[in-house]
Structure formats: structure tokens, C-alpha cells
């Protein structure tokens, strides 16, 4: 091989080695950190517009750009103005460099820079003094970027890092801050402004003082784009291209920044935290619904502060698909003194009595009760706990539907006792409640009166089931999430019966007082927690389910924290603003059928019932218990005394119908009716033979409470010897429960002397004192 060929071959090998070394170095040397720096986060409304902007971790307003979300006319104009050979050069454009050097030699100053878009990305990622050494480093970095990234990624990096003055970086941030909208659609003069500022951001940043410089730069860009055919110069008929350009340059330039979108601050920050690392967070939030909820709460805020109420939540959900349309997290985001920045919709709070409708529905589904059933509302005791009603009064007997409308405590505590606490907690978890303590026995019967904590979001989820015939919709916060149809928590018929009760207007919490005339057809429930720390109002219309919570994050109480008086008006205000007044008709579901019931008690008619009516019941779970309040008695016509079959001889008797109330019920009835006639003296011995007799506990034994053992584990058995039939048990005058004559009733003891009473349905009683001692 000749010497020339050897030199040529050596040079080729050296060049190949140099290129290989450069290629390896491009992959070994890390890219500038700012090329992949985190950016600001855009929280988007459902329609894709920006609801809220959160700054990047370095305090800059910089949003990673996505080419398909930037007006293609802007991208085309950018390449035409800054680097028209961008798509084919390897990061450095030798022709542009030669032109720049020649212009400097001729004019003695820089006329055009010669930097490609790739070199500008390198300079923006690693700012350096403007020297020849810096230019060389930029060229090397540009070559590295071309090796590591494709052209679209490089262009996206430019659109992300381009400086617009102060803390503004990138096309997304600039378009939002300067023009108040995203860069997906831009006018020609907006494109020109966005191209002009990065060329000299310090002197062209929108301020009144920079307006002349920005205008001159903008006009030069317009002229260049027009000359290159990059502007839409199709004007009105009869107008020349020159006239159209003149119109563009006559438009004012921006002299200030538009306010950044900062809507729904609690929801936006909370949702952004759920999507760490995402620069765009799409949501299901509707700006109209969100605005309606915020305005309704804002109208109440001045009054709330005077009442000592400083925190609030409004949740609005489309119950057809579970999409959260409005999410107000607090009363005042800037109220640092009262925890105003806490997203209270995700904070567990006592729900007051808002869970009663679900106990009601579950009991109907299990065939335990009907809305028409009479239930006892009398003092009861579970150990040392003696719950009462909100107004401190008892009604004796009340229809279950009325008990729900009036939000009475004792009937629903008794009902939950029959349903079972753990089974009911299972229904709550099935509804989507996740914040419950997992330990069995953690919650007791008090949960139906507020002795539990739920977040407003969880309670809203439960209420979507009532509107959707017992099928809850898991909440959706992103339009990309599928609809979550959770397992049914109650049957359609049970849900309809709950809605019927919650739509009634003859209830204490109706706006404007009893029997108000508001034309709403929504179904709703209010609630107030123990100690006046939480006020709730939750309900559903034809489309939306809305929950309102009022309270204080520091648990400070206020006597004005009452669901009906405080939260209820806000709830109705939201529904008014949404225009959702509920369906005009809500017809019974197919799984309901009419059954015959006793007109007085709502139970299946017993043999002594004289008047009957009809009630709707589930086909699959209709209660079978028969009325035992009515009784047929035999009366001496002459004396009016009650007689028994064994002592009627020689008397003229007749049968009469009587209503037999238990003594503890009779005391609380507004109209207890006539008491049973006195038993004839000649029948006294026969009557005693039929009376119940307490056999357990025996009076001669003293019960001793074992230290360190829970009272619930030391229950005392109560048993009686009596003819078949129901027996009512009382301890210290409080109704403990009803059981068949051959069943054992258990009582949780407390230290002291206690009077135990048993009574049959004829009013016969036996009583016994027992003593319980604590060691």
C-alpha cells in the first residue's frame, strides 16, 4: 500500500475513533439537569382549560411543553425565525455560523447570532457568560443533545425553557401569564409577541416601560413572517396584504401579566399531590359547578364568622357516573389562623345523624322493619350510656319513617342493635368508605348518632347510592377514570323508601321551619355532631349529590353549628344555583308490593286488629311479625271489670278490643288511650297463675364485677317463667328489650342496686331487686 493510502486510511481511522469517542462521550456525560427539570403543574378543568397553576420546585413558572398542545402555526413560525434548517442540521448549522462571522467582520458587531435552536436549548439549560469558550461548549452540548434526543424532544425542550423574563419560562407559562389562555390556539400578533420576547427578555418583558422595545421587536417579527409567507394574510375582501400587516402592527402590545388561574385551590393542590410528577392533571371539575358551590359558601361566610364557624366543605358529584364536579375544601384559603389551607373534604369528622337513612334501608332490606312500623322512643340504657334525642324529649311510640324525618336517636340505636354494628360497618365499606378502623369492636351503637368519623367525600359516596337505587358510584376525579359501579348496598325498593322519607317536608329541618313551601324535590338529611362541632347537610337531586360540612378544624364548638340551621340553607343554595330541583316524580320500584298491615302499628294484622291499611314492602323481604298491641279481652257488662275464662261463671260478659301499651311507653304517649280494665277480684288468683315470674337473677345472690374485665364480658342473664308470648324487660325503669318467654335477655351490669321488671302483653308484671358490687 502506498504511503498516500496509508495516510488516508490512518486519517479515516482517527476520524472514526474521534466520532466514536464523541458518540460514547455524548452518552456517558450527563445531560444538563435543567433539560429534564420538573416544571409547574397545570390542574385542568374538565374542558381542558387551566383551573390552577402550581409553580415548579425552583419557584419558576415553567410548564413542560407538549408539541401537540401548541399552536402549529407558532411552531412553524419559530423554526422559520430562529432556525429554518433545524430539521436537518446536527445541532450546529455551519452555514449560519459562517454568515454570523461574516456579518460581524463587515459590520463590526453581531448582526445575527448563528445559534441553532439546539444550541439555544444548551445555553438555556446551562447559562454561561457570552464568550467564545461558552459558544464552543454550547456547540458540543448541542451535538450531545442531537445524539440523545430526537428533533421533537429538542423542540419541546426549547418550548419549555425559553425565557420570558423574571420567573416565566416556556410557551405554556408565557401564554397563560401574558394572554390568559393556553397556547393551543394563538393569533398572529400573539405569535409575534411570543417570538420577540425570548430574543431579549430583560428589555421586552411586558411592562409599560418595555412597551416601545417590545412593539419594535414584535413589528420586525411580523414583517419577517409576512415576507416568508408565515402569516395568514387573507383579509377582508378588498384589503391588501400590506393593510393586513399594518393592522397587526397597529395592535397594542401587552404591558402587564394576566392573573394566573388559581381556581379551586384546595382541590387543585390535593389532586396534584395525588399525581406526583405529572405536569398536567386533568380533572372532572366543572368550572360552572365549582363557581356555584364557591359562591353559595361565600354568601354564608360573613354570617359564619360572626357565629364562630371558620371552616367548611362543599362537594358536588354527578351521581350518574360518580364524577366530582365541584370540590370546595375550605371557607378561606388564606385564613392561616383557622387552618384555611387544609382540604377539609378529606378530613374525617363526626357525621352526626347522617348515617340513619342507611340503617333504615338495611333494616328494610333484611325484613326487620317497614316505614309504617311503630317503634319505641323511650329512655334506654346500655351500661352507663343513656342516649336521648336532640330536643331531650321522647315520643313513646313513633312510626319509623317519622323517626327518620325527625332524626330521633333511640329508635335508630335500637334498630342498629338489631341490624348489628359489624354488618352495618360492612355495608359502609362496601359503599366505598376506607377510613374506618379495622379492629372488630372498635365502634359501638353510638355510631348511628355520630360516634364515628367519615370524610365528606366518603359520606357523599354513600349518598350517591340513594339516588341510584342502592348502587353507589365510586368517586371519579379524572375524566380518564372509568365509572366505578360498586356492589349494591341496598335494594332499589329500600332506596326508594329511604328517598320517600327524606323528601318529606313536614320535618323539623325543612328550610323555613315546619311545613315550609320550598319547591324542591330533592331528598336530603341534616346532621349535628355531639357537642355542636360539626354541622352537615347531604342530599341528591335529579343529577347531583351535594354534601355540605361546617365546623372548625380545631374542633371548637359553636351552638350555631346545627345541620338544619347552618348547613341546610347552604345545601339548598347550591341546588338552586345548579338548577337541580330534583325529579318531579319518583315512582316506586318494581321490587315493592302493597301488603295489608294493622292501621295502628304498621305490622301484619293480628287477630285483634280491627282496622287495616296497606303499605309498600319488598317482595323478597317482607316482615312477618304480627301486631301484638291489640288484644281481645272479656269484660263483665255490669261492673266493667276484666274477667278470665275460669271466673266468668254467673256473669254477663262481652268481648272488647283493647290497645295494650307497655307502661314505659304509656308514660310518653301524647294519647295513651284507656288503660286495661281492672281485673275482677274473683279472678285475681287465676290472673296470678298467668303472670310472668323472674327466675334469673335470683335475689339472694350478690353480683360482683371482676376488676380488669370489661362490663360487656360480665353480662347478667335475665330469665322468666311465663306462658308463651313476648315479654318486655326493664332495668331501673328503662326498657332493655323484648324477647319471647323462653328466651334469655342479657344485661350489662353496673355497680349498685337495680330494679328488674318483666311484663307480659297483658300488663302483668314481676319485679326483683338485685345488687351489683365492684371490687
XYZ file of C-alpha atoms in Angstrom:
775
model
C 0.000 0.000 0.000
C 1.390 3.386 -0.981
C 2.211 5.992 1.622
C -0.713 8.192 0.497
C -3.194 5.441 1.008
C -1.723 4.710 4.443
C -2.092 8.349 5.462
C -5.656 8.413 4.169
C -6.511 5.185 5.960
C -4.949 6.446 9.185
C -6.878 9.684 8.960
C -10.116 7.748 8.401
C -9.398 5.549 11.411
C -8.569 8.589 13.513
C -11.753 10.334 12.410
C -13.792 7.229 13.086
C -12.188 6.939 16.509
C -12.893 10.599 17.184
C -16.533 10.201 16.137
C -16.884 7.018 18.178
C -15.307 8.720 21.176
C -17.628 11.681 20.755
C -20.630 9.383 20.481
C -19.603 7.491 23.619
C -18.948 10.744 25.448
C -22.387 12.017 24.431
C -23.935 9.073 26.262
C -21.521 8.968 29.192
C -21.618 12.670 30.054
C -24.969 13.505 31.726
C -27.277 15.927 30.013
C -27.771 19.295 31.718
C -30.156 18.831 34.644
C -32.482 21.605 33.513
C -33.287 19.740 30.297
C -35.325 17.344 32.446
C -36.101 19.722 35.328
C -39.511 19.469 36.924
C -41.983 22.099 35.948
C -45.086 23.804 37.172
C -48.285 21.783 37.377
C -51.413 22.687 35.453
C -54.624 21.455 37.022
C -57.228 21.390 34.266
C -60.968 21.782 34.187
C -62.930 19.021 32.537
C -62.917 21.011 29.268
C -59.098 21.089 29.238
C -58.698 24.730 30.229
C -56.421 25.614 33.115
C -58.049 25.813 36.528
C -54.953 26.284 38.679
C -51.215 26.745 38.203
C -48.718 25.453 40.771
C -45.130 26.769 40.461
C -42.154 24.459 39.911
C -39.984 23.497 42.875
C -37.444 26.214 41.971
C -40.162 28.899 42.091
C -40.322 29.338 38.325
C -43.440 29.317 36.252
C -42.293 26.671 33.813
C -44.549 24.037 32.289
C -43.063 21.162 30.244
C -44.356 21.719 26.731
C -46.105 19.143 24.606
C -45.886 19.787 20.887
C -49.398 18.564 20.173
C -50.765 21.168 22.619
C -49.008 24.153 20.993
C -50.442 26.000 18.007
C -48.657 24.525 14.966
C -48.520 27.996 13.376
C -46.361 29.147 16.293
C -44.013 26.159 15.964
C -43.690 26.759 12.235
C -43.008 30.462 12.767
C -40.444 29.724 15.499
C -38.422 27.467 13.230
C -38.674 29.982 10.386
C -37.421 32.894 12.533
C -34.838 31.168 14.744
C -33.503 28.160 12.828
C -35.014 27.388 9.441
C -32.596 24.451 8.860
C -33.453 22.965 12.279
C -34.905 19.745 10.933
C -31.746 18.588 9.148
C -28.638 20.065 10.834
C -26.769 18.028 13.539
C -27.160 20.665 16.246
C -24.785 23.175 14.731
C -25.597 24.970 11.471
C -22.258 25.718 9.733
C -23.903 27.980 7.170
C -25.476 30.105 9.908
C -22.134 30.286 11.749
C -20.293 31.416 8.606
C -22.972 34.033 7.945
C -22.749 35.353 11.501
C -18.933 35.552 11.370
C -19.039 37.345 8.009
C -21.615 39.876 9.231
C -19.500 40.635 12.281
C -16.400 41.197 10.174
C -18.287 43.517 7.821
C -20.312 45.459 10.405
C -18.020 45.189 13.387
C -20.823 43.922 15.600
C -23.161 40.944 15.967
C -25.957 41.168 13.422
C -27.267 37.575 13.656
C -26.211 35.067 16.264
C -25.836 31.887 14.285
C -27.115 29.807 17.209
C -29.451 26.982 16.348
C -32.469 26.111 18.443
C -30.472 23.168 19.790
C -27.631 25.484 20.849
C -30.131 27.817 22.478
C -31.508 24.870 24.470
C -27.942 24.128 25.612
C -27.448 27.778 26.627
C -30.795 27.957 28.472
C -30.049 24.712 30.296
C -26.536 25.880 31.343
C -26.329 29.695 31.279
C -22.751 30.990 30.802
C -21.038 34.277 30.017
C -21.228 35.137 26.318
C -17.673 34.179 25.303
C -16.106 32.127 22.528
C -15.379 29.384 25.056
C -19.035 29.332 26.069
C -20.047 29.185 22.409
C -17.810 26.161 21.889
C -19.305 24.391 24.895
C -22.795 25.172 23.581
C -21.868 23.581 20.267
C -20.602 20.432 21.987
C -23.688 20.277 24.172
C -25.878 20.793 21.086
C -24.202 17.846 19.391
C -24.816 15.770 22.535
C -28.477 16.774 22.584
C -28.833 15.746 18.937
C -27.376 12.320 19.776
C -29.507 11.759 22.864
C -32.808 13.361 21.806
C -34.851 13.442 18.650
C -35.815 16.721 16.983
C -39.303 16.809 18.548
C -37.825 16.369 22.029
C -35.302 19.151 21.418
C -38.033 21.451 20.161
C -40.171 20.594 23.217
C -37.188 21.422 25.464
C -36.920 24.840 23.808
C -40.624 25.460 24.220
C -40.237 24.549 27.905
C -37.114 26.611 28.733
C -37.450 29.711 26.522
C -37.075 32.773 28.823
C -39.833 35.373 29.019
C -38.475 37.478 31.865
C -38.482 37.151 35.642
C -39.660 33.627 36.563
C -41.522 32.983 33.328
C -40.179 30.125 31.210
C -41.686 28.313 28.262
C -44.540 28.828 25.867
C -47.254 27.395 28.183
C -46.375 29.693 31.082
C -45.869 32.711 28.828
C -49.170 32.318 27.006
C -51.050 31.902 30.292
C -49.320 34.801 32.026
C -49.313 37.242 29.088
C -52.552 36.414 27.285
C -54.542 34.478 29.896
C -55.009 31.316 27.830
C -53.114 28.238 26.739
C -51.003 28.264 23.541
C -53.091 25.706 21.673
C -54.676 28.477 19.600
C -52.806 31.775 19.056
C -53.476 34.809 16.902
C -50.774 36.139 14.563
C -49.927 39.111 16.775
C -49.725 36.807 19.842
C -47.323 34.557 17.935
C -45.182 37.553 17.085
C -45.040 38.736 20.721
C -44.152 35.246 21.961
C -41.333 35.068 19.405
C -39.986 38.545 20.179
C -39.674 38.403 23.976
C -37.193 35.461 24.286
C -34.738 37.310 21.985
C -34.247 39.879 24.767
C -36.454 39.000 27.754
C -34.879 41.533 30.127
C -35.888 44.529 27.994
C -39.060 43.111 26.449
C -40.800 41.605 29.473
C -44.351 43.062 29.459
C -44.290 46.292 31.446
C -45.352 49.807 30.481
C -41.687 50.854 30.268
C -40.793 47.979 27.943
C -43.680 48.596 25.567
C -41.683 50.569 22.923
C -38.929 47.934 22.717
C -41.423 45.092 22.627
C -43.502 46.823 19.971
C -40.486 47.401 17.722
C -39.355 43.783 18.102
C -42.876 42.497 17.525
C -43.196 44.544 14.335
C -39.889 43.206 12.990
C -41.055 39.648 13.616
C -44.380 40.367 11.866
C -42.521 41.751 8.861
C -40.223 38.722 8.644
C -43.108 36.289 8.956
C -45.102 38.157 6.340
C -42.143 38.189 3.970
C -41.719 34.460 4.403
C -45.393 33.726 3.906
C -45.798 32.563 7.508
C -48.795 34.728 8.387
C -52.433 34.303 7.452
C -52.757 37.391 5.240
C -56.220 36.646 3.915
C -58.033 39.768 4.996
C -61.446 41.188 4.307
C -62.430 41.445 0.666
C -60.735 44.403 -0.947
C -57.899 44.661 1.642
C -54.311 44.187 0.557
C -51.671 42.130 2.350
C -49.971 45.380 3.312
C -53.158 46.560 5.001
C -53.447 43.307 6.963
C -49.852 43.602 8.201
C -50.475 47.234 9.083
C -53.477 46.142 11.121
C -51.343 43.607 13.018
C -48.598 46.051 13.916
C -51.171 48.629 14.967
C -52.410 46.383 17.739
C -51.175 47.164 21.275
C -48.542 45.027 22.913
C -49.116 43.616 26.408
C -47.835 45.819 29.232
C -48.704 43.591 32.188
C -49.260 39.964 33.042
C -52.701 38.433 33.256
C -53.594 36.907 36.645
C -52.641 33.261 36.738
C -55.522 30.788 37.014
C -55.844 29.961 40.707
C -59.330 28.440 40.909
C -60.291 25.617 43.288
C -57.053 25.916 45.313
C -57.778 23.110 47.797
C -58.962 20.644 45.182
C -56.124 21.554 42.799
C -53.350 21.050 45.332
C -54.946 17.884 46.673
C -55.364 16.411 43.194
C -51.818 17.440 42.193
C -50.492 15.599 45.253
C -52.343 12.502 44.045
C -50.420 12.729 40.735
C -46.801 13.444 41.731
C -44.568 14.233 38.784
C -47.431 14.993 36.390
C -47.225 18.458 34.877
C -50.846 18.306 33.737
C -53.591 16.990 35.980
C -56.892 16.549 34.120
C -59.933 16.600 36.405
C -63.694 16.144 36.266
C -64.212 19.561 37.873
C -66.695 21.760 36.050
C -65.913 25.481 36.324
C -69.611 26.393 36.409
C -70.454 23.909 39.165
C -67.336 24.842 41.123
C -68.218 28.523 40.864
C -71.794 27.905 42.006
C -70.583 25.975 45.066
C -67.993 28.621 45.952
C -70.473 31.474 45.626
C -73.062 29.692 47.772
C -70.480 29.223 50.512
C -69.162 32.774 50.123
C -72.654 34.159 50.752
C -72.723 32.361 54.092
C -69.124 33.162 55.116
C -69.698 36.586 56.775
C -72.506 35.193 58.901
C -70.482 32.062 59.679
C -67.570 34.070 61.056
C -69.884 36.002 63.344
C -71.164 32.655 64.639
C -67.669 31.330 65.318
C -67.620 28.998 62.282
C -64.416 29.209 60.226
C -64.183 26.067 58.089
C -66.459 24.497 55.505
C -66.701 21.984 52.670
C -68.963 21.646 49.648
C -68.794 18.502 47.492
C -70.837 18.179 44.286
C -70.949 14.815 42.496
C -72.752 13.744 39.353
C -74.322 10.630 40.859
C -74.935 9.055 37.461
C -71.213 8.453 36.858
C -69.531 9.440 40.144
C -67.680 12.407 38.599
C -66.777 15.083 41.144
C -67.934 18.341 39.557
C -67.342 20.733 42.442
C -64.932 20.470 45.369
C -64.638 23.363 47.815
C -62.107 22.482 50.501
C -62.492 25.319 52.976
C -64.044 28.684 53.644
C -60.969 30.897 53.060
C -57.743 29.521 51.606
C -55.726 32.399 53.078
C -57.087 32.079 56.615
C -53.934 30.623 58.180
C -55.181 31.237 61.714
C -58.029 28.745 61.279
C -56.392 26.163 59.021
C -57.839 27.621 55.864
C -55.441 25.734 53.567
C -56.455 22.288 54.869
C -58.516 20.361 52.270
C -61.241 19.564 54.775
C -63.170 17.363 52.325
C -60.588 14.650 53.072
C -60.573 15.064 56.870
C -62.657 12.563 58.920
C -65.361 14.211 61.025
C -68.321 13.021 63.077
C -71.273 12.661 60.658
C -73.918 13.317 63.295
C -77.129 11.532 62.339
C -76.494 11.374 58.580
C -75.999 7.576 58.721
C -79.551 6.922 59.964
C -81.024 6.600 56.431
C -78.643 3.725 55.730
C -79.526 1.834 58.918
C -83.161 2.395 57.903
C -82.533 0.979 54.425
C -80.566 -2.040 55.635
C -83.291 -2.895 58.176
C -85.931 -2.789 55.423
C -83.765 -4.967 53.165
C -83.471 -7.561 55.932
C -87.191 -7.669 56.561
C -86.835 -6.251 60.077
C -88.992 -3.167 59.704
C -91.245 -1.157 57.426
C -91.522 2.643 57.351
C -95.060 2.329 58.808
C -93.997 0.241 61.818
C -94.447 1.776 65.255
C -91.159 1.718 67.165
C -90.425 2.654 70.754
C -88.952 6.044 71.548
C -88.419 5.772 75.308
C -85.378 6.053 77.585
C -82.985 3.123 77.278
C -79.602 2.322 78.752
C -76.600 0.345 77.538
C -74.443 0.114 80.621
C -73.742 3.691 81.663
C -74.779 5.138 78.292
C -78.303 6.563 78.244
C -78.842 8.301 74.890
C -81.586 10.802 74.358
C -82.933 12.810 71.441
C -81.707 16.188 70.264
C -84.628 18.010 71.906
C -84.367 15.940 75.096
C -87.918 14.584 74.731
C -89.348 11.126 73.983
C -92.445 10.232 71.980
C -93.275 6.804 73.375
C -94.201 5.181 70.061
C -93.482 6.654 66.637
C -93.617 5.426 63.080
C -90.163 4.530 61.800
C -90.484 6.902 58.818
C -91.381 9.712 61.213
C -88.427 8.767 63.406
C -86.144 9.228 60.401
C -87.736 12.526 59.367
C -87.416 13.781 62.945
C -83.941 12.227 63.309
C -84.761 10.556 66.624
C -81.843 8.739 68.237
C -83.297 5.966 70.384
C -85.318 4.214 67.627
C -82.248 4.072 65.407
C -79.928 2.932 68.162
C -82.396 0.099 68.817
C -82.579 -0.581 65.085
C -78.786 -0.705 64.696
C -78.697 -3.115 67.633
C -80.953 -5.447 65.636
C -79.036 -4.976 62.364
C -75.657 -5.425 64.084
C -72.786 -2.964 64.237
C -70.271 -5.083 62.323
C -72.693 -5.992 59.490
C -73.542 -2.316 59.112
C -69.856 -1.379 59.003
C -69.561 -3.911 56.193
C -72.242 -2.028 54.272
C -70.310 1.216 54.789
C -67.085 -0.328 53.495
C -68.993 -1.730 50.537
C -70.109 1.831 49.804
C -66.503 2.967 49.414
C -65.692 4.112 52.968
C -61.991 3.395 53.608
C -61.118 5.411 56.721
C -62.767 3.077 59.267
C -60.676 1.437 61.980
C -60.196 -2.254 61.099
C -60.377 -3.660 64.651
C -63.639 -5.519 65.414
C -65.496 -3.922 68.293
C -63.891 -0.517 67.779
C -67.278 1.065 67.066
C -70.486 0.701 69.029
C -74.144 1.567 68.716
C -73.331 5.256 69.118
C -72.077 5.356 65.510
C -75.650 5.942 64.300
C -75.745 9.108 66.411
C -72.334 10.354 65.262
C -69.932 8.137 67.230
C -67.743 7.529 64.173
C -65.762 9.650 61.728
C -66.073 9.902 57.950
C -64.663 12.307 55.414
C -67.132 14.445 53.448
C -66.019 12.607 50.305
C -66.889 9.241 51.861
C -70.285 10.408 53.068
C -71.029 11.817 49.611
C -70.192 8.428 48.096
C -72.708 6.744 50.388
C -75.439 9.195 49.433
C -74.929 8.613 45.704
C -76.343 5.137 46.320
C -79.699 6.533 47.467
C -80.040 8.482 44.233
C -79.003 5.484 42.123
C -81.356 2.833 43.569
C -78.857 1.468 46.035
C -75.810 1.328 43.747
C -73.005 3.674 44.868
C -70.681 5.187 42.302
C -67.043 5.374 43.328
C -65.920 8.977 43.062
C -64.071 9.933 39.869
C -61.666 12.861 39.831
C -60.214 12.396 36.332
C -62.106 12.104 33.030
C -59.821 9.186 32.160
C -61.034 7.125 35.111
C -63.690 4.542 34.291
C -67.044 4.657 36.066
C -66.752 2.630 39.278
C -70.062 0.901 39.955
C -69.672 -0.564 43.430
C -71.748 -3.525 44.682
C -75.279 -2.538 45.758
C -75.628 -1.510 49.387
C -79.409 -1.793 49.400
C -82.184 -2.888 47.084
C -83.874 -0.418 44.712
C -87.082 -0.668 46.736
C -85.325 0.033 50.013
C -83.514 3.013 48.463
C -86.846 4.339 47.177
C -88.432 4.075 50.625
C -85.456 5.959 52.106
C -85.814 8.680 49.468
C -89.529 8.963 50.213
C -88.800 9.624 53.867
C -86.045 12.134 53.087
C -88.216 14.060 50.623
C -90.916 14.814 53.205
C -91.450 18.447 54.084
C -93.234 18.019 57.431
C -89.933 17.735 59.275
C -88.036 19.970 61.695
C -85.068 20.549 59.378
C -87.079 21.811 56.424
C -85.910 25.309 55.392
C -88.097 27.988 56.829
C -89.459 25.751 59.563
C -92.105 23.060 59.712
C -94.115 22.652 56.558
C -92.113 25.143 54.509
C -93.109 25.781 50.923
C -89.773 25.449 49.136
C -90.488 23.852 45.738
C -87.594 21.398 45.889
C -87.964 17.709 45.185
C -84.534 16.737 46.422
C -84.091 14.190 49.207
C -81.735 15.253 51.959
C -80.622 14.704 55.538
C -79.042 17.053 58.050
C -76.836 16.127 60.962
C -75.245 17.706 64.020
C -72.418 16.050 65.927
C -72.261 15.731 69.691
C -71.176 18.974 71.320
C -72.039 21.108 68.254
C -68.705 20.600 66.486
C -69.994 19.545 63.054
C -72.998 20.597 61.010
C -73.981 18.601 57.917
C -76.470 18.670 55.089
C -76.345 15.995 52.375
C -78.810 15.332 49.583
C -79.447 14.490 45.953
C -81.417 15.998 43.137
C -82.095 14.630 39.689
C -78.428 14.813 38.663
C -76.232 15.919 41.551
C -75.445 14.719 45.052
C -74.244 17.553 47.280
C -72.650 17.435 50.728
C -72.072 20.474 52.951
C -69.986 20.376 56.126
C -69.448 23.289 58.501
C -67.211 23.333 61.566
C -63.811 24.303 62.920
C -60.599 22.426 62.215
C -59.528 22.846 65.848
C -62.799 21.155 66.957
C -64.015 24.344 68.601
C -67.733 24.077 69.302
C -70.416 26.596 68.418
C -74.041 26.420 69.480
C -74.890 27.607 65.961
C -73.268 24.545 64.411
C -76.592 22.859 63.707
C -77.183 20.954 60.491
C -80.686 22.248 59.798
C -79.990 25.894 60.657
C -76.453 26.324 59.293
C -75.604 23.673 56.677
C -79.124 23.162 55.297
C -79.525 26.655 53.771
C -76.132 26.339 52.058
C -77.179 22.985 50.597
C -80.385 24.447 49.154
C -78.480 27.464 47.878
C -76.126 25.163 45.949
C -79.040 23.223 44.437
C -80.716 26.485 43.467
C -77.549 27.680 41.745
C -77.181 24.374 39.905
C -80.819 24.452 38.808
C -81.228 20.887 40.095
C -84.525 20.832 41.986
C -84.951 17.077 41.847
C -87.266 14.897 39.770
C -90.927 15.871 39.640
C -91.886 12.223 40.185
C -90.007 9.371 41.798
C -92.179 6.298 41.169
C -91.891 3.150 43.305
C -89.521 0.491 42.013
C -90.676 -2.902 40.726
C -89.427 -4.826 43.777
C -92.056 -3.205 46.015
C -95.584 -4.519 46.521
C -98.508 -3.455 48.735
C -99.263 -5.613 51.772
C -102.029 -5.442 54.351
C -100.937 -4.030 57.721
C -102.525 -3.040 61.004
C -103.546 0.609 60.666
C -102.186 1.433 64.123
C -98.855 -0.388 64.315
C -97.995 -0.926 60.618
C -97.271 -4.604 61.358
C -99.049 -7.625 59.908
C -102.582 -7.628 61.344
C -103.025 -9.722 64.459
C -106.286 -11.465 65.345
C -107.411 -8.482 67.442
C -106.694 -5.748 64.876
C -109.920 -4.055 63.800
C -108.589 -1.618 61.201
C -106.125 -2.368 58.446
C -104.326 -0.393 55.786
C -101.791 -1.066 53.037
C -98.059 -0.381 52.956
C -95.289 -0.973 50.431
C -92.867 -3.775 51.284
C -90.110 -5.619 49.465
C -91.308 -8.731 47.685
C -88.204 -10.577 48.860
C -88.052 -9.364 52.474
C -91.489 -8.530 53.822
C -91.711 -8.521 57.658
C -93.900 -11.297 59.064
C -94.223 -10.131 62.681
C -97.862 -9.636 63.673
C -99.301 -6.822 65.726
C -99.354 -7.616 69.459
C -100.549 -4.240 70.720
C -104.196 -5.106 70.145
C -105.728 -7.624 72.494
C -109.180 -9.200 72.892
C -110.378 -9.050 76.486
C -113.542 -10.268 78.232
C -115.379 -7.722 80.362
C -118.176 -8.037 82.927
C -121.024 -5.986 81.415
C -122.345 -4.880 84.804
C -119.080 -3.947 86.554
C -116.824 -3.195 83.579
C -114.119 -5.374 85.199
C -111.932 -7.674 83.240
C -112.561 -11.386 83.731
C -110.776 -14.567 82.765
C -112.286 -17.788 81.367
C -112.062 -19.517 84.752
C -114.039 -16.871 86.625
C -116.800 -15.825 84.250
C -119.472 -18.149 85.673
C -122.620 -16.289 86.627
C -121.563 -13.104 84.837
C -122.826 -11.451 81.697
C -119.682 -10.772 79.710
C -118.725 -9.424 76.334
C -115.531 -9.293 74.286
C -113.888 -5.966 73.651
C -110.831 -4.849 71.747
C -108.121 -3.094 73.731
C -104.780 -1.466 72.971
C -102.167 -2.582 75.451
C -99.151 -0.302 75.762
C -96.204 -1.201 77.924
C -96.001 1.063 80.983
C -92.711 2.670 79.926
C -94.314 3.551 76.583
C -97.609 4.778 78.017
C -95.821 7.443 80.076
C -94.514 9.135 76.925
C -97.566 8.879 74.680
C -99.484 12.060 73.942
C -102.671 9.981 73.744
C -102.179 6.719 75.648
C -105.861 5.764 75.348
C -107.795 3.924 78.005
C -105.882 1.621 80.382
C -106.922 -2.018 80.679
C -109.971 -2.505 82.944
C -109.158 -3.671 86.469
C -109.132 -7.455 86.868
C -112.128 -8.680 88.886
C -111.189 -9.622 92.441
C -112.554 -13.134 91.990
C -110.130 -13.611 89.091
C -107.067 -12.388 90.940
C -105.763 -15.845 91.780
C -106.246 -17.037 88.213
C -104.503 -13.911 86.939
C -101.533 -14.563 89.150
C -101.142 -18.020 87.669
C -100.662 -16.449 84.232
C -98.273 -13.760 85.360
C -94.574 -13.946 84.473
C -92.183 -14.815 87.292
C -88.490 -13.821 87.316
C -86.269 -16.865 87.863
C -82.929 -15.243 86.974
C -81.289 -13.388 88.548
C -82.047 -14.799 91.976
C -82.419 -12.102 94.659
C -80.318 -13.826 97.275
C -77.153 -13.647 95.167
C -74.925 -10.549 95.011
C -73.155 -9.997 91.678
C -69.506 -8.905 91.869
C -67.768 -7.137 88.988
C -64.355 -8.649 88.251
C -61.642 -5.957 88.098
C -59.870 -5.602 84.754
C -62.646 -7.292 82.791
C -64.945 -5.255 80.554
C -68.519 -4.953 81.790
C -69.732 -6.320 78.446
C -67.972 -9.574 79.287
C -69.816 -9.885 82.631
C -73.390 -9.700 81.397
C -76.191 -10.906 83.670
C -78.834 -13.321 82.327
C -82.489 -12.330 82.767
C -84.989 -15.191 82.545
C -88.664 -15.580 83.424
C -91.182 -18.373 83.778
C -94.263 -17.330 81.785
C -96.825 -18.599 79.273
C -95.814 -18.310 75.621
C -95.720 -14.757 74.327
C -93.480 -11.705 74.268
C -92.026 -10.291 77.469
C -90.667 -6.782 77.980
C -87.700 -6.351 80.351
C -86.829 -3.168 82.228
C -83.914 -2.246 84.474
C -84.322 0.813 86.669
C -87.309 1.929 84.603
C -85.502 1.817 81.259
C -86.613 -0.587 78.567
C -83.938 -3.205 77.987
C -85.608 -5.208 75.241
C -88.402 -7.561 74.180
C -87.979 -11.335 73.899
C -90.052 -14.479 73.821
C -90.921 -16.076 77.145
C -88.385 -18.867 76.638
C -85.519 -16.568 75.579
C -82.714 -15.173 77.728
C -82.102 -11.421 77.784
C -78.630 -10.175 78.708
C -77.954 -7.051 80.751
C -74.605 -5.265 81.130
C -74.332 -4.603 84.892
C -73.171 -1.527 86.754
C -72.404 -1.239 90.464
C -75.373 -0.520 92.758
C -78.882 -1.765 93.474
C -81.133 -2.238 90.469
C -84.833 -2.955 89.991
C -85.562 -5.563 87.309
C -89.119 -5.702 85.940
C -90.662 -8.117 83.442
C -94.060 -7.564 81.841
C -96.235 -9.603 79.507
C -98.508 -8.168 76.813
C -101.498 -8.227 79.150
C -99.732 -5.861 81.526
C -98.901 -8.488 84.196
C -95.548 -7.843 85.834
C -92.998 -9.256 88.238
C -90.157 -7.303 89.804
C -86.982 -8.011 91.690
C -84.144 -6.044 93.261
C -80.583 -7.198 92.644
C -77.282 -5.884 93.937
C -74.052 -5.480 91.948
C -70.785 -4.723 93.708
C -67.469 -3.511 92.305
C -64.286 -4.803 93.987
